[in-house]
XYZ file of C-alpha atoms in Angstrom:
294
model
C -41.483 225.567 -23.217
C -44.091 228.235 -22.477
C -42.657 231.091 -20.344
C -45.594 230.912 -17.917
C -44.321 229.226 -14.710
C -47.774 228.067 -13.615
C -48.406 226.402 -16.936
C -45.003 224.741 -16.766
C -45.738 223.310 -13.325
C -49.073 221.942 -14.467
C -47.413 220.421 -17.516
C -44.789 218.765 -15.328
C -47.499 217.364 -13.073
C -49.227 215.896 -16.093
C -45.996 214.459 -17.469
C -45.228 212.904 -14.106
C -48.578 211.117 -14.087
C -48.070 209.937 -17.654
C -44.622 208.471 -17.003
C -44.036 204.819 -17.824
C -40.889 202.748 -18.383
C -41.175 203.382 -22.117
C -41.131 207.189 -21.870
C -39.280 207.906 -18.622
C -36.090 209.054 -20.356
C -37.870 211.671 -22.470
C -39.954 212.978 -19.583
C -37.058 213.149 -17.139
C -34.995 215.013 -19.737
C -37.802 217.586 -19.999
C -37.956 217.934 -16.223
C -34.203 218.379 -15.911
C -34.349 221.019 -18.640
C -36.985 222.823 -16.587
C -34.807 222.455 -13.492
C -32.028 224.303 -15.301
C -34.128 227.409 -15.926
C -36.474 227.727 -12.968
C -35.474 229.978 -10.072
C -38.380 229.386 -7.702
C -36.953 227.380 -4.746
C -40.240 225.611 -4.025
C -40.675 224.650 -7.661
C -37.074 223.431 -7.803
C -37.587 221.302 -4.704
C -40.742 219.794 -6.155
C -39.062 219.106 -9.487
C -36.064 217.479 -7.817
C -38.353 215.198 -5.822
C -40.284 214.210 -8.937
C -37.166 213.467 -10.991
C -35.680 211.311 -8.226
C -38.970 209.490 -7.733
C -39.369 208.745 -11.444
C -35.738 207.688 -11.786
C -36.007 205.289 -8.855
C -39.267 203.827 -10.128
C -38.700 203.557 -13.876
C -34.941 203.684 -14.521
C -34.198 201.709 -17.709
C -30.696 200.907 -16.460
C -28.447 201.512 -13.488
C -26.061 203.570 -15.608
C -28.918 205.869 -16.644
C -30.042 206.184 -13.037
C -26.574 207.204 -11.846
C -26.208 209.709 -14.675
C -29.647 211.196 -13.977
C -29.095 211.595 -10.246
C -25.708 213.152 -10.956
C -27.361 215.771 -13.166
C -29.833 216.587 -10.415
C -27.011 216.826 -7.881
C -25.098 219.240 -10.083
C -28.140 221.453 -10.638
C -29.657 221.348 -7.154
C -27.444 219.351 -4.820
C -28.538 221.360 -1.792
C -32.105 220.140 -2.355
C -31.235 216.439 -2.523
C -31.673 214.509 0.717
C -28.908 212.394 2.241
C -30.863 209.133 1.726
C -30.796 209.745 -2.037
C -27.011 210.100 -1.948
C -26.737 206.983 0.211
C -28.930 204.983 -2.166
C -26.800 206.082 -5.095
C -23.604 204.884 -3.416
C -25.313 201.675 -2.389
C -26.372 201.030 -5.981
C -22.812 201.515 -7.206
C -21.550 199.160 -4.499
C -24.144 196.421 -4.893
C -24.726 196.713 -8.622
C -27.730 194.963 -10.075
C -27.875 192.597 -7.135
C -27.344 189.487 -9.251
C -24.344 187.448 -10.311
C -23.453 189.561 -13.339
C -20.084 190.818 -12.135
C -19.253 192.200 -15.565
C -22.320 194.462 -15.519
C -21.505 195.603 -11.984
C -17.943 196.443 -12.987
C -19.227 198.345 -16.004
C -21.548 200.363 -13.760
C -18.736 201.221 -11.356
C -16.332 202.129 -14.141
C -19.009 204.332 -15.696
C -19.590 206.065 -12.357
C -15.867 206.649 -11.890
C -15.549 208.114 -15.382
C -18.531 210.415 -14.876
C -17.217 211.694 -11.540
C -13.727 212.337 -12.866
C -15.343 214.331 -15.655
C -17.479 216.279 -13.180
C -14.362 217.243 -11.231
C -13.379 219.437 -14.155
C -16.181 221.795 -13.122
C -15.046 224.613 -10.839
C -17.983 224.308 -8.443
C -19.823 221.245 -7.172
C -22.196 220.814 -4.207
C -20.849 219.205 -1.049
C -23.203 216.223 -1.259
C -21.832 215.363 -4.699
C -18.240 215.729 -3.514
C -18.980 213.268 -0.707
C -20.245 210.742 -3.231
C -17.257 211.321 -5.504
C -14.807 210.750 -2.656
C -16.444 207.468 -1.757
C -16.701 206.165 -5.329
C -13.122 207.105 -6.226
C -11.846 205.566 -3.005
C -13.644 202.295 -3.631
C -13.452 201.962 -7.415
C -11.197 204.705 -8.752
C -8.626 202.247 -10.062
C -11.178 201.037 -12.617
C -10.436 204.232 -14.520
C -8.397 203.660 -17.694
C -7.126 207.245 -17.575
C -6.155 207.717 -13.916
C -3.541 205.631 -12.136
C -3.207 205.692 -8.345
C -1.018 208.837 -8.055
C -3.314 210.758 -10.387
C -6.383 209.639 -8.437
C -4.718 210.749 -5.216
C -4.035 214.158 -6.733
C -7.678 214.428 -7.795
C -8.756 213.657 -4.226
C -6.349 216.258 -2.859
C -7.946 218.824 -5.163
C -11.365 217.833 -3.803
C -10.111 218.374 -0.254
C -8.909 221.854 -1.179
C -12.211 222.990 -2.694
C -14.168 225.776 -1.054
C -17.347 224.136 0.224
C -19.866 224.592 3.008
C -18.354 221.887 5.249
C -14.641 221.751 4.368
C -13.584 219.525 7.286
C -16.056 216.838 6.283
C -14.836 216.842 2.685
C -11.190 216.750 3.797
C -11.950 213.804 6.076
C -13.634 211.847 3.296
C -10.830 212.689 0.878
C -8.232 211.379 3.342
C -10.110 208.117 3.732
C -10.450 207.790 -0.038
C -6.715 208.400 -0.462
C -6.033 205.635 2.064
C -8.206 203.222 0.076
C -6.671 204.091 -3.286
C -3.169 203.623 -1.902
C -4.116 200.351 -0.228
C -5.718 198.937 -3.373
C -2.733 200.011 -5.481
C -0.223 198.974 -2.789
C 1.176 202.471 -2.816
C 3.323 203.247 0.231
C 3.585 206.580 1.998
C 6.895 207.443 0.340
C 5.256 207.071 -3.081
C 2.532 209.621 -2.300
C 2.551 212.758 -4.462
C 3.919 215.759 -2.598
C 0.570 217.554 -2.612
C -0.940 214.559 -0.813
C 1.811 214.591 1.810
C 1.204 218.304 2.319
C -2.507 217.639 2.842
C -1.790 214.870 5.349
C 0.625 217.075 7.296
C -1.865 219.939 7.275
C -4.654 217.719 8.597
C -2.383 216.134 11.202
C -1.885 219.615 12.671
C -5.559 220.564 12.390
C -7.711 221.558 15.341
C -10.183 218.920 14.208
C -9.617 215.684 16.112
C -11.272 213.765 13.288
C -8.853 215.140 10.698
C -5.899 214.507 13.002
C -6.916 210.902 13.515
C -7.493 210.210 9.820
C -4.191 211.818 8.871
C -2.225 209.800 11.430
C -4.075 206.613 10.485
C -3.270 207.178 6.810
C 0.398 207.730 7.622
C 0.680 204.577 9.719
C -1.401 202.416 7.379
C 0.746 203.274 4.385
C 3.834 202.183 6.305
C 2.482 198.628 6.560
C 3.612 195.838 4.290
C 1.477 195.472 1.126
C -0.308 192.302 2.352
C -1.106 193.905 5.711
C -2.293 197.077 4.006
C -4.570 195.139 1.682
C -5.951 193.177 4.626
C -6.693 196.403 6.498
C -8.454 198.023 3.525
C -9.539 195.244 1.157
C -10.961 196.261 -2.223
C -14.726 196.263 -2.788
C -15.516 195.430 0.827
C -18.176 198.058 1.503
C -21.015 195.526 1.322
C -19.402 192.838 3.432
C -21.123 191.871 6.648
C -19.083 192.766 9.709
C -19.362 190.299 12.565
C -18.821 191.860 15.968
C -17.620 189.706 18.865
C -18.896 191.648 21.841
C -16.862 189.583 24.338
C -13.554 190.568 22.674
C -11.989 187.128 23.252
C -8.681 188.120 21.638
C -8.035 190.378 24.640
C -8.263 187.553 27.195
C -4.533 186.874 27.277
C -3.706 190.581 27.544
C -6.168 190.985 30.441
C -4.854 187.893 32.225
C -1.278 189.164 31.995
C -2.300 192.599 33.282
C -4.131 191.095 36.272
C -1.131 188.883 37.014
C 0.998 192.037 37.085
C -1.278 193.599 39.697
C -3.913 195.404 37.652
C -7.413 195.576 39.120
C -10.175 193.480 37.590
C -12.812 195.302 35.592
C -15.988 196.026 37.532
C -19.137 196.716 35.468
C -20.918 200.032 36.183
C -23.979 198.285 37.661
C -21.847 196.400 40.155
C -19.944 199.567 41.059
C -23.174 201.371 41.881
C -24.428 198.422 43.914
C -21.173 198.213 45.874
C -21.276 201.952 46.467
C -24.798 201.770 47.902
C -23.908 198.772 50.084
C -20.833 200.548 51.428
C -22.837 203.652 52.329
C -25.244 201.660 54.531
C -28.770 202.722 55.545
C -29.502 206.368 56.128
C -29.787 207.399 59.768
C -33.243 208.193 61.023
C -34.909 205.993 58.453
C -34.903 208.765 55.898
C -37.745 210.685 57.561
C -37.371 214.282 58.641
C -38.790 215.460 61.991
C -41.382 218.173 61.756
C -41.179 220.790 64.444
C -44.427 222.149 65.833
C -45.149 225.787 65.348
C -44.969 227.821 68.482
C-alpha cells in the first residue's frame, strides 16, 4: 500500500514468488487491487500477465478462475491476449473435464450470471463482450432470471454498444441470438422487435459477414423446431466434427447434372497438364539465336 511505484512492483514480484495454492486468493486480490490504481502501461501489462499466470496455475476452483479473469478483463481487457479469452471459453465449455455434470452446469450458470451482471456496466472491453456473446449463446438459458426473449434483448444491447470493432461484436451477437432462439425453440415471429430491427439493419449492411449471418438467422428461425435444434444443438461446442472430404451425399446430384449435359469436374492439376499438352512444344527448341555484332 506504499505510494512508491517501484516498491510496489518489487512487492508484487515477491508475492508472485511466494504464491502457493493456499494463499493464491489473497495474493491475487492484492495484485488486482494494485491493477486498479496503477497507470503505468508497462506495469499494468506485467501485472495482468502475473495474475493470469497465477490464476491458471493455482486456481482453487473453476468458478474462482472465471471470476478472477473477468475482473482482469474489466480492468485491462486491452492487455489480455486472445488465447486467454479462448481458454476461458474452453473452460466454461468443457468444465472440470470429468463426469461431474452437476459441477459443470454450476460453473456455466455462474458464468452466465456474472456476465449478465457485468452487462449493467456502461463500458466493457471488446474482448469481454466477445466472451459474453459466446457464453450467453451457448448457456444463457441456464439463467433463472432471463428467459429467451430477455436474453435476446441483452444480446441486441451488446450489438449496439460503441466498441473498437463494432462489426465483429454485431456478428457474434447475431450468432448468439440464433443459438438462444434455437435452444428455446423460438421462431422468427417471436423475436423481440429490437432484435428484428438489428437483423434487418445487418441484412442491409455493407459487411458481407453481417449480411450472411442476418440472412442465416432469418432462415434458420423459420425452420421447424426439430430441424432448428438439429442445426444448432445445445452444448455442442466441444463435439468432434467429422469431415467427409469426398462429399458422398452430392454423388446423386452430380450424376443427375452430368446426365443433363453438365461437364465433368476437372481438377486444377489435370487442367494445367491438358493445357500444356494442347500447346505442344515450343518452336525452335526454346533457344534464342544470338546475332553476331557487326
